Structures are given as structure tokens and as C-alpha cells.
GROMACS .gro file of C-alpha atoms in nm:
model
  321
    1UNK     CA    1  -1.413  -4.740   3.862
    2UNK     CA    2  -1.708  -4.647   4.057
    3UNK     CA    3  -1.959  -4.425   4.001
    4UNK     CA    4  -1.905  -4.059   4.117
    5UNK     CA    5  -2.128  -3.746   4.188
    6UNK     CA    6  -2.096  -3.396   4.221
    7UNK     CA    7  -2.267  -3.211   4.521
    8UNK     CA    8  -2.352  -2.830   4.462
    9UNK     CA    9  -2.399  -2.733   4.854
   10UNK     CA   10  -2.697  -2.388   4.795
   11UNK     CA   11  -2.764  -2.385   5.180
   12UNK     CA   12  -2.561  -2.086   5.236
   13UNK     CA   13  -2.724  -1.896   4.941
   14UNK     CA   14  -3.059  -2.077   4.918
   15UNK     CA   15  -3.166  -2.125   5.300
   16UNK     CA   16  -2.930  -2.001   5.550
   17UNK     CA   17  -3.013  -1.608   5.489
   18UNK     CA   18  -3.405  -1.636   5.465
   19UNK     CA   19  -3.423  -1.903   5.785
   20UNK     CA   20  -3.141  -1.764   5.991
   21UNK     CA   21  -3.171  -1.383   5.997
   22UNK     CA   22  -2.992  -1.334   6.267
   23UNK     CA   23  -2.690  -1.540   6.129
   24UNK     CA   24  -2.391  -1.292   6.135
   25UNK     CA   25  -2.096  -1.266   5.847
   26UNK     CA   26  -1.883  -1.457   6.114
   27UNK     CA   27  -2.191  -1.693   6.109
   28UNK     CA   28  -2.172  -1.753   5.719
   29UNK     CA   29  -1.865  -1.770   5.719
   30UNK     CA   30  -1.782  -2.003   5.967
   31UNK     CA   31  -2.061  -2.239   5.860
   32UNK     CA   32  -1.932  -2.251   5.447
   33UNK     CA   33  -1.575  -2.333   5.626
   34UNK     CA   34  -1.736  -2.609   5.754
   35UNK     CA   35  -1.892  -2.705   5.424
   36UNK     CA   36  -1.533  -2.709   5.323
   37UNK     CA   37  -1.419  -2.938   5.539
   38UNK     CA   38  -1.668  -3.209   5.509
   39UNK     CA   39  -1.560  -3.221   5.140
   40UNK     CA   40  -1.783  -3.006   4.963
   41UNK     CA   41  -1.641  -2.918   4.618
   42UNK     CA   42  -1.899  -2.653   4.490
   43UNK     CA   43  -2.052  -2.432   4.773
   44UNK     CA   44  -2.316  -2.153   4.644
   45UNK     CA   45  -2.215  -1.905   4.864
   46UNK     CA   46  -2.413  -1.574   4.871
   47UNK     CA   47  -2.637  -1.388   4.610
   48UNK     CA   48  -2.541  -1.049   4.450
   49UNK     CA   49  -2.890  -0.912   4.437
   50UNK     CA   50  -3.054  -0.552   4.520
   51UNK     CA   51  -2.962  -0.474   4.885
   52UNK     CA   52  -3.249  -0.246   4.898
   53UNK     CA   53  -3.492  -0.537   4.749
   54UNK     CA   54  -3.339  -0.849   4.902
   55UNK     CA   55  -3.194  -0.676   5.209
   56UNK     CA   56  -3.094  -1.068   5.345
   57UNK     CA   57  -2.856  -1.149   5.115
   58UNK     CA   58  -2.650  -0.719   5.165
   59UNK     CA   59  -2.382  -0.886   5.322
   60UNK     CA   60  -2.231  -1.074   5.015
   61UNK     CA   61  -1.934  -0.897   4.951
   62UNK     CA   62  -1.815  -0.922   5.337
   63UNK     CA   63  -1.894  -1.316   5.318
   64UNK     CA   64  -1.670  -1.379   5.031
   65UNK     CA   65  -1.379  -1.115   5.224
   66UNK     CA   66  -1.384  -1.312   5.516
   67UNK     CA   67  -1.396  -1.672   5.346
   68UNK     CA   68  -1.025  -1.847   5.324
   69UNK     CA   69  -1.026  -1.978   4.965
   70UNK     CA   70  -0.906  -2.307   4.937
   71UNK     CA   71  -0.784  -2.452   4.615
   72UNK     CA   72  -0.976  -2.707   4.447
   73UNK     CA   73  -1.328  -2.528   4.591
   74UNK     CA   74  -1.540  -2.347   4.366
   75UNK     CA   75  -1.729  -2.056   4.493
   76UNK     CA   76  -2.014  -1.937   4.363
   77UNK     CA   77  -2.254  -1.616   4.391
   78UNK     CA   78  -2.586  -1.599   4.194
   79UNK     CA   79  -2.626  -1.273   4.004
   80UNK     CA   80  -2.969  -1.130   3.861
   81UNK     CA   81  -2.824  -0.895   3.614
   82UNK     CA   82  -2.499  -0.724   3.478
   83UNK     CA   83  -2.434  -0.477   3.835
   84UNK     CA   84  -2.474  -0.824   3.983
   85UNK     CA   85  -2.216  -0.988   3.770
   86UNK     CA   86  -1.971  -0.729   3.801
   87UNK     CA   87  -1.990  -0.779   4.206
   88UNK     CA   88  -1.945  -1.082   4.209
   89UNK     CA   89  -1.650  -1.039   3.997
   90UNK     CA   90  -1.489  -0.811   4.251
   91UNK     CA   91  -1.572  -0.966   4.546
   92UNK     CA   92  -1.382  -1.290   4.369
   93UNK     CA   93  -1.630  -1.559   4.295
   94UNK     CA   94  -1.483  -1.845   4.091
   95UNK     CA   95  -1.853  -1.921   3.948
   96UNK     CA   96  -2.184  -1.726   3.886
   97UNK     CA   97  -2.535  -1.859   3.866
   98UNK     CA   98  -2.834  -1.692   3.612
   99UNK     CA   99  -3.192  -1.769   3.623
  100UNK     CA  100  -3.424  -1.805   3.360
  101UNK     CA  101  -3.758  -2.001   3.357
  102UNK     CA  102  -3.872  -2.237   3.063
  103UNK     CA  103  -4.225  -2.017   3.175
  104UNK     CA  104  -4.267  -1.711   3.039
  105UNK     CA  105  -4.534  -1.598   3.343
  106UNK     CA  106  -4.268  -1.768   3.585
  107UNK     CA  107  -3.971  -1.511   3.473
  108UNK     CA  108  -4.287  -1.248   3.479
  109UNK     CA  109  -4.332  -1.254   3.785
  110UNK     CA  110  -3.947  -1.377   3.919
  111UNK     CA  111  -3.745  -1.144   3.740
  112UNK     CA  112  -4.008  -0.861   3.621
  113UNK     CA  113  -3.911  -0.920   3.270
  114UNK     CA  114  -4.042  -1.134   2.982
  115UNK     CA  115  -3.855  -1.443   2.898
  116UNK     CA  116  -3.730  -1.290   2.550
  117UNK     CA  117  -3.609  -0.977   2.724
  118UNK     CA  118  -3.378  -1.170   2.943
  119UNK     CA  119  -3.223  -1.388   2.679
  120UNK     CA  120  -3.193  -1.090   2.453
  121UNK     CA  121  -3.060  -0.844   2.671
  122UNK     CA  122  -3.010  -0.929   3.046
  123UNK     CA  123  -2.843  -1.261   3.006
  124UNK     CA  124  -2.593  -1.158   2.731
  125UNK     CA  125  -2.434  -0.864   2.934
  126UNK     CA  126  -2.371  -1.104   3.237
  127UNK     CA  127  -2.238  -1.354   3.022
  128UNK     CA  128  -2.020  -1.122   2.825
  129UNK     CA  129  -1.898  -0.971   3.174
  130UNK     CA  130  -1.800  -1.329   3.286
  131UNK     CA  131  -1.603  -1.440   2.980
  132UNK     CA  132  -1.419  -1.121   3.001
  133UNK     CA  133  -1.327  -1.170   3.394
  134UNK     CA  134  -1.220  -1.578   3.307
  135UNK     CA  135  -1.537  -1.724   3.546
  136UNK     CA  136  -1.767  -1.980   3.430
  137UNK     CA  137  -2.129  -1.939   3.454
  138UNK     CA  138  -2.396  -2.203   3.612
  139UNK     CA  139  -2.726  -2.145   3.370
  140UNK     CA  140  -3.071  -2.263   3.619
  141UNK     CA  141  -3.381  -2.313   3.416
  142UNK     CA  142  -3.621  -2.316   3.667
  143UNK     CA  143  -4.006  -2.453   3.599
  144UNK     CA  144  -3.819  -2.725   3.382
  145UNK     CA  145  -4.108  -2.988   3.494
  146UNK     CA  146  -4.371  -2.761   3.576
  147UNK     CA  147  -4.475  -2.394   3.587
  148UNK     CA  148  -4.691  -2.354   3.951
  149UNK     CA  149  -4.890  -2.091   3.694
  150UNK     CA  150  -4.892  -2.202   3.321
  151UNK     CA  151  -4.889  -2.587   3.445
  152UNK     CA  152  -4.668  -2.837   3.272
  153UNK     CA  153  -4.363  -2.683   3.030
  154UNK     CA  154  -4.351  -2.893   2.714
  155UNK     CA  155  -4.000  -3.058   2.677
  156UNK     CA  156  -3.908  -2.912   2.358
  157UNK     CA  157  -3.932  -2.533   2.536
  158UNK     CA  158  -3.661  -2.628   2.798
  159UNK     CA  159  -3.423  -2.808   2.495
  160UNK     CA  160  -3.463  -2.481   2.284
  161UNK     CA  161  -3.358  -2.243   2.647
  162UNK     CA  162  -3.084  -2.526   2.688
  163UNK     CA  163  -2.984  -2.494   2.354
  164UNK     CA  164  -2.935  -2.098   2.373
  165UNK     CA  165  -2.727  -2.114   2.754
  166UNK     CA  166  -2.522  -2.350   2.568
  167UNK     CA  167  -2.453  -2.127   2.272
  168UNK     CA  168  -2.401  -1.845   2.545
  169UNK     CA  169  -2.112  -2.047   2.692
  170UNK     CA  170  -2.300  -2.180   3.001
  171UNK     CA  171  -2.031  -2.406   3.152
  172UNK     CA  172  -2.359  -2.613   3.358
  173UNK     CA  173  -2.727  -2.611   3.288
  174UNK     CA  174  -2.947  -2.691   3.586
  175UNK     CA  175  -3.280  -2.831   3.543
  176UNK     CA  176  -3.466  -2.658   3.820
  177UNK     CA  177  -3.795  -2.836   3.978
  178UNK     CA  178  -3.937  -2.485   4.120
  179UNK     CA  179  -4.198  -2.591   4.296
  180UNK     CA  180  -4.158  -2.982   4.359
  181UNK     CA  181  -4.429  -3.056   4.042
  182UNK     CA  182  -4.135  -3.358   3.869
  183UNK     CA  183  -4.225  -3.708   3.917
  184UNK     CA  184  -3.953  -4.005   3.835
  185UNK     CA  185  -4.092  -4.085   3.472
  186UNK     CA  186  -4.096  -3.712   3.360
  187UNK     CA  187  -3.743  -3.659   3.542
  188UNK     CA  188  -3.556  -3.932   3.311
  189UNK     CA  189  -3.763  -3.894   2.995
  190UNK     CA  190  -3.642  -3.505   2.974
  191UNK     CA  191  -3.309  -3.636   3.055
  192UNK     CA  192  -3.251  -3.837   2.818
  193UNK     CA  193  -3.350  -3.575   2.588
  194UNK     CA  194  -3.119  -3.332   2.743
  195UNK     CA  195  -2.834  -3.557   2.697
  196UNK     CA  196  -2.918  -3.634   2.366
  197UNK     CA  197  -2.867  -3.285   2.249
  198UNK     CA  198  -2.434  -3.357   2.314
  199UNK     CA  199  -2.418  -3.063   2.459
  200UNK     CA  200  -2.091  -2.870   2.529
  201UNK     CA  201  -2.258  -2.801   2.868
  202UNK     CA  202  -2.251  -3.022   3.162
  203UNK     CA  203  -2.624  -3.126   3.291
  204UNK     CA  204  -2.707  -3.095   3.666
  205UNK     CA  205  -3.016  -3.103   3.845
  206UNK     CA  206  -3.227  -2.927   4.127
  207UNK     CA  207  -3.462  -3.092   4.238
  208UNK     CA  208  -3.742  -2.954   4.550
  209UNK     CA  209  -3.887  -3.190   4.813
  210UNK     CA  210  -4.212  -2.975   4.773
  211UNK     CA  211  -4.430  -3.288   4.742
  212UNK     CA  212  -4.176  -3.518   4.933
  213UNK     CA  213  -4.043  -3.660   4.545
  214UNK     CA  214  -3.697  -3.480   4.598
  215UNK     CA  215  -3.482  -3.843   4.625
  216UNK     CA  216  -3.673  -4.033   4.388
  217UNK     CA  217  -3.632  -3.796   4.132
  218UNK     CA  218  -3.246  -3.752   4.202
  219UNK     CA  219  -3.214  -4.099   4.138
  220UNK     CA  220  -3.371  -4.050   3.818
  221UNK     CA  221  -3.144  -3.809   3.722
  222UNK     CA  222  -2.882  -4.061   3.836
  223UNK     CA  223  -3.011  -4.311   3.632
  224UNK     CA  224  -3.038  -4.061   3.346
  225UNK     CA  225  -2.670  -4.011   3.322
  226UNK     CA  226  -2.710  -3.713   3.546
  227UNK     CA  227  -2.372  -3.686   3.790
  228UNK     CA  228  -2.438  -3.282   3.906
  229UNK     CA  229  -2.681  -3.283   4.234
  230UNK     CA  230  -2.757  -2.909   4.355
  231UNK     CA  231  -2.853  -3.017   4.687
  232UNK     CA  232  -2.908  -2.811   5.033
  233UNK     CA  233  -2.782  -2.929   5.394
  234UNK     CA  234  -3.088  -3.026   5.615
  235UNK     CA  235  -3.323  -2.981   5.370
  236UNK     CA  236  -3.344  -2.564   5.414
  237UNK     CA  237  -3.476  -2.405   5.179
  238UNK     CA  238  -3.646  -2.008   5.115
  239UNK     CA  239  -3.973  -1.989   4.972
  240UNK     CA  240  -3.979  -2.034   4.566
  241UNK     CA  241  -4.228  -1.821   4.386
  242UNK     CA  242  -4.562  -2.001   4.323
  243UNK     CA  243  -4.435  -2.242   4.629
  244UNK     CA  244  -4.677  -2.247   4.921
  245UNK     CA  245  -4.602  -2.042   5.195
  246UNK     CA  246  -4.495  -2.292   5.491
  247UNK     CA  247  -4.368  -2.172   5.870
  248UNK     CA  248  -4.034  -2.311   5.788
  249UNK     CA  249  -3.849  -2.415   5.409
  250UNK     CA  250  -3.799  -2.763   5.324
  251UNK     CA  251  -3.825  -2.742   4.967
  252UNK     CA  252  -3.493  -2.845   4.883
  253UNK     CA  253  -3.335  -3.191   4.882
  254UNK     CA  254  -3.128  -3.272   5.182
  255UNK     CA  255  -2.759  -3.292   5.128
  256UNK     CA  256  -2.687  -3.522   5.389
  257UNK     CA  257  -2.972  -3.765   5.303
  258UNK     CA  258  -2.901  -3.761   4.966
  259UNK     CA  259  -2.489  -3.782   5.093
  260UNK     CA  260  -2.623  -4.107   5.255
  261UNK     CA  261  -2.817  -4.270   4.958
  262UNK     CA  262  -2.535  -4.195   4.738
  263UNK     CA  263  -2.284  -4.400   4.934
  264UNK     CA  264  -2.465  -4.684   5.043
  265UNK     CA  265  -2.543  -4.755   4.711
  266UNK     CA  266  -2.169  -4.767   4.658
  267UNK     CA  267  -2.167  -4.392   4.459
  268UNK     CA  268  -1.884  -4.167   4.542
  269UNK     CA  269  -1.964  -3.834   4.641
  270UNK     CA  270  -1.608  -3.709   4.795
  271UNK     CA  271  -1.810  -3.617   5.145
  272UNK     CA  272  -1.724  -3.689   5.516
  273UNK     CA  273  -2.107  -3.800   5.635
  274UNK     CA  274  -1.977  -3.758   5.985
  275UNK     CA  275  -1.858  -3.429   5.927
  276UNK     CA  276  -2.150  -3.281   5.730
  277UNK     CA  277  -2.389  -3.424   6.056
  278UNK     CA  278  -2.183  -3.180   6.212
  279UNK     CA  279  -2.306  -2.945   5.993
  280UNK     CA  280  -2.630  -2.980   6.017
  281UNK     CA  281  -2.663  -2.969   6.417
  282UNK     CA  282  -2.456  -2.603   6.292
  283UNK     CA  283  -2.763  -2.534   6.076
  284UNK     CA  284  -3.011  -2.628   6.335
  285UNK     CA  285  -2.884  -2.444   6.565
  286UNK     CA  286  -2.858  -2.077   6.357
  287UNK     CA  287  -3.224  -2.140   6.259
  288UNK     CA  288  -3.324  -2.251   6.616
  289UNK     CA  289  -3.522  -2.555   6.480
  290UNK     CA  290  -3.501  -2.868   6.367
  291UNK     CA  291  -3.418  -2.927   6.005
  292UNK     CA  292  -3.596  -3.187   5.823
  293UNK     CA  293  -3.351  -3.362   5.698
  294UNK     CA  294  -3.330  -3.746   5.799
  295UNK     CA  295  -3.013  -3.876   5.841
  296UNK     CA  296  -2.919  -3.662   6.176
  297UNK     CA  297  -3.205  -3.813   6.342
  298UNK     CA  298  -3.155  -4.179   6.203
  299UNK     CA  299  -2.777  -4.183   6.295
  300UNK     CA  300  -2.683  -4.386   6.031
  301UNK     CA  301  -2.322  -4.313   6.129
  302UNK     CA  302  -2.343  -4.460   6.475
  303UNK     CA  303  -2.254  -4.829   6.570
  304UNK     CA  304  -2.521  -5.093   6.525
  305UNK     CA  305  -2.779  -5.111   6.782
  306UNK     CA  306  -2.772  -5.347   7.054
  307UNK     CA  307  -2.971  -5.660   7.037
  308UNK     CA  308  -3.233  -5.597   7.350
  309UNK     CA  309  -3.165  -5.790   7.664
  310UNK     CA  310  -3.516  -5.806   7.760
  311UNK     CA  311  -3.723  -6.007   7.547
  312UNK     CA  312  -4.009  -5.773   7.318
  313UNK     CA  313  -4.346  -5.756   7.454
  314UNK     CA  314  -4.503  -5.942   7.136
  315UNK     CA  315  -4.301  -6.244   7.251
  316UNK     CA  316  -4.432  -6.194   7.560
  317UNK     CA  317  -4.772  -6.165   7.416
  318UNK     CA  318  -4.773  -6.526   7.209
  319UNK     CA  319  -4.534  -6.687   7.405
  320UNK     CA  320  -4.892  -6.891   7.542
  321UNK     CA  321  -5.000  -6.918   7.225
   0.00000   0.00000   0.00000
């Protein structure tokens, strides 16, 4: 059999809301419909956060009413906290995300709380609100290769926090690159570690372009034994904390490029290219600029070139010598 991957689609949670604020619920909707139909399994969908605080991401519960849930698509809403949890629950997610940093400062400053109060007392209330309404929970552990303000996060800190959101009943772990600090090397060494611990909880990764190491360290993963890619259509991305502020997010890795690698090298991934291309022009055109992304640009799903009929001007140019 051939290798297959997962795809975790986060542009309509991580990206859409921040680039396209004038992106209506018809807008959302119509776009993670889309998502759908190029084949996308696992779609983050919207974030169940503080209206007042995070006034871009108010409109969750109308995006889940107005989405037409198909069977054998998993949609999932990242919650901050037990009032989160229980929204998502009622507006019908089939999957919530938590966040927790293997840095102490990071979840400081991120969630206003130290790492030991969220694993003692924030985390176990979503949790136990999840088990008790039958949805599985997606664990993040962000600053897994790198803290943007402690520096580098010894291995054995993100095993322990692995080791705790599996005992918690974490149905995926996701080692989150925050800020685009991971190289290759570091990628597969904490990997292999990961996988070592036999965990009960699947292992998927989220890697930022940051630094422009986004695919090189997915194939790491791949090479790993990772088969979980959160990835994000064109690239988009919000700004992470400790991320430097640009015009426009491209911190995540491109769904379509990565789509692209994926199946060239022979590697399943279950997607339509054609039909997520489609997407992306979708994307580009709800944040009214260009997405930097690759693959729309290369056209890799066109027909071959044609061979010039003119000869080149370098055979021009030594055609006397």
C-alpha cells in the first residue's frame, strides 16, 4: 500500500478571520464547503474565544449553523477554556483544539496563566466537558522547538506535557513550531522521541514557514513516522505571539504546496489539487492579495509547456562560436 497523510485544513480558523475581515458568515461558510469538496477530511473551522477580546472570531456559532455537515468530515473549533468548550459543544463541533506551551513565559503571556495553572485547572474542565459530550480533543503544544522568549525548550519538557494530554485523553497531540524556530535535525530527533513514548495519542505536526523551513521540516516529520500535517491553504496565517509583525501572515505551511509535494512523491493525501487551486484564488480573493503559496502560480496542474518555436537567444548568442 502506499503511504498516506492526513491534512488538518486551519485556514478558516487560523487565517481567514484575521486577513479577511470583511469575510461574511456566507463567506466562511461557503469557502469551508469548498474545503469539503476538494477532499479535506479535518477542517478547523472557527474558534470559541471571548467575543469581547477576539471580536474576529464572534461569529462562530453562526459558521457552524450554516455549515452542511457531511459525514466522514470532522469539524473542529478551538476552545481556550471550559465556557469555550461548552460552545463548541452546542454549536456541534465533532472535535476541539486546547493550547498549552512547553514555555512557561509563552502560556504567560498567550493564555494569562502559568503553565501549571492550565494543566491543573483549565485543561481538566475542558477535557472533562468533552468526554462527557462524546467529542475528541486535539491537544497543540506550541513552542515545541523553540520559545521566541525563553529560547530553545529542552525535549524532555515537551515528552513530560505529551505525557500528561495523553493521560487526559487527548485523542492527537500537535507539536506546534510557534514561531518558525525548528530546523530538519531537531524536527526528527524529537520525533522519534515522541513516538517512542507508544503513546495512546496520535502525533501530528504544525509546522510555521516563519523562516521559510515549513516543507523541509514536514518532511521530517514524514520521515519521522509523522502521518498528521496541520497545514493552512495559501500559506495564511494570523500573527503568533513572539512572531514578527509582517503586513500580511505567511507563517503557516501552504496546504496546496505541501498537497503537491505529497503526491508527487507518490504519498496519498485524499485531495483534489485542482480543486483546492480553486480554493486558493477563493482565498485570494477575500483577502484582496496574493497568497504566498506556490503552487497557484507554478500551475503544476496545467499541461506541459510547449517546446518554443523560436530558437532561445543564448543559441543565438554562440551559434558563431
Amino acid at each position: 500500500m502506499k503511504d498516506q497523510i492526513t491534512i488538518v485544513e486551519v485556514s478558516p480558523r487560523d487565517g481567514l478571520p484575521e486577513l479577511c475581515s470583511a469575510a461574511t458568515v456566507a463567506d466562511k461558510v461557503s469557502y469551508i464547503e469548498g474545503l469539503a469538496k476538494a477532499g479535506v477530511k479535518k477542517i478547523e473551522c472557527v474558534a470559541f474565544t471571548h467575543p469581547r477580546l477576539i471580536p474576529e472570531h464572534a461569529d462562530a456559532e453562526k459558521v457552524m449553523a450554516g455549515l452542511e455537515k457531511k459525514h466522514g468530515l470532522t469539524y473542529i473549533g478551538l476552545v481556550p477554556n471550559e465556557v469555550g468548550c461548552r460552545r463548541a459543544v452546542t454549536a456541534g463541533v465533532d472535535e476541539i483544539v486546547t493550547l498549552v506551551a512547553a514555555s512557561d513565559t509563552f502560556t504567560r503571556v498567550n493564555a494569562g496563566k502559568s503553565l501549571k495553572e492550565l494543566m491543573n485547572k483549565t485543561l481538566p474542565a475542558v477535557f472533562d466537558v468533552a468526554n462527557q459530550s462524546h467529542i475528541t480533543v486535539r491537544s497543540y503544544i506550541l513552542t515545541a522547538f523553540g520559545c521566541p522568549y525563553s529560547g530553545k525548550i529542552p525535549f524532555d519538557d515537551v515528552m513530560q506535557l505529551a505525557l500528561k494530554l495523553n493521560y487526559m485523553g487527548a485523542k492527537e497531540i500537535v507539536l506546534a513550531d510557534t514561531t518558525g524556530m525548528a530546523n530538519p535535525v531537531q524536527v526528527k530527533k524529537l520525533i522519534e522521541l515522541m513516538l517512542a513514548l507508544k503513546l495512546d495519542s496520535k502525533l501530528a505536526v504544525h509546522l510555521h514557514n516563519t523562516r521559510g523551513t515549513a516543507l523541509l521540516n514536514c518532511y521530517a516529520a514524514f520521515e519521522a513516522g509523522v502521518r498528521i500535517f496541520d497545514t493552512s491553504l495559501g500559506g495564511m496565517s494570523g500573527t503568533p505571539y513572539g512572531a514578527m509583525q509582517h503586513a500580511f501572515g505567511y507563517w503557516n505551511a501552504s496546504t496546496e504546496d505541501l498537497v503537491h509535494l505529497f503526491e508527487d512523491m507518490g504519498v496519498e493525501t485524499g485531495i483534489d489539487l485542482d480543486r483546492l487551486i480553486d480554493c486558493v484564488k477563493v482565498g485570494e480573493r477575500l483577502a484582496k492579495t496574493p497568497l504566498p503559496g506556490h503552487i497557484l502560480r507554478a500551475k503544476t496542474s496545467s499541461k506541459l509547456a510547449k517546446v518554443p518555436s523560436n530558437p532561445s537567444r543564448i543559441s543565438e548568442m554562440t551559434s558563431g562560436d
